C-alpha angles and dihedrals in degrees: 000000000000090000091052091051090049092051089048091054092045090052088055092052091046090052094049090046093050094046097047115021103022093042090054093047094050098040117122115202090340094310116119130180118252098246090172093065090050091050091048092051092048090053094046094046096046107035139059124255097260093053100034102053100052088047093048091048091051092047091048094048093047092052094042091052087067090062105054096174091069099023112164098015097078090048090049092052094046092047092047091050089049090055090051093049091048090054090047089052089057092051104035140042104257094169094097118089092230093053091050090050091051090052092048093049092044095048094044091049093050092043094051093046096049094041093050091047093055096039091055098040095251093296097159095198095053092042093053092047092050091042091055096041101040114005100052094049088047088051092052093046092046090048092052094048091043090052090053093048095046092044093051091047091050090052090050091052093048092050091049091050091051091050091053091051091052093049 
């Protein structure tokens, strides 16, 4: 119980670190990857419902607390997308790298579009300009980082399976 609570707190610190410091370090021309969406997908794809959703809600609220003008709505979108991905996980095989990448690209696209629409009062002209200038490069950068993360984790799983076969 104490170990689970400690992991929960560490996840909160990891989220805050990724969204603030790591995003600033890795930004290119003001565009930073959305590490939070990658963390949320890793939680949803690897954990059960009872563990995943409190963790996702905490991650979403921590990140959304850093944007007070839309506080709550970003967390609501991220949590809703996590629910959808969890249901997809039950119905589809999301073990392949390509399927995880499709899910990452889809969730990031929907998140950016809905978030920009609400943040800019549904002004389509402004939203499209911001989407082209900021959201699409963020999507591309997040996809590249997500590919690296998922690829490295797949390699780790394959190496672990091979070790178990040898032993």
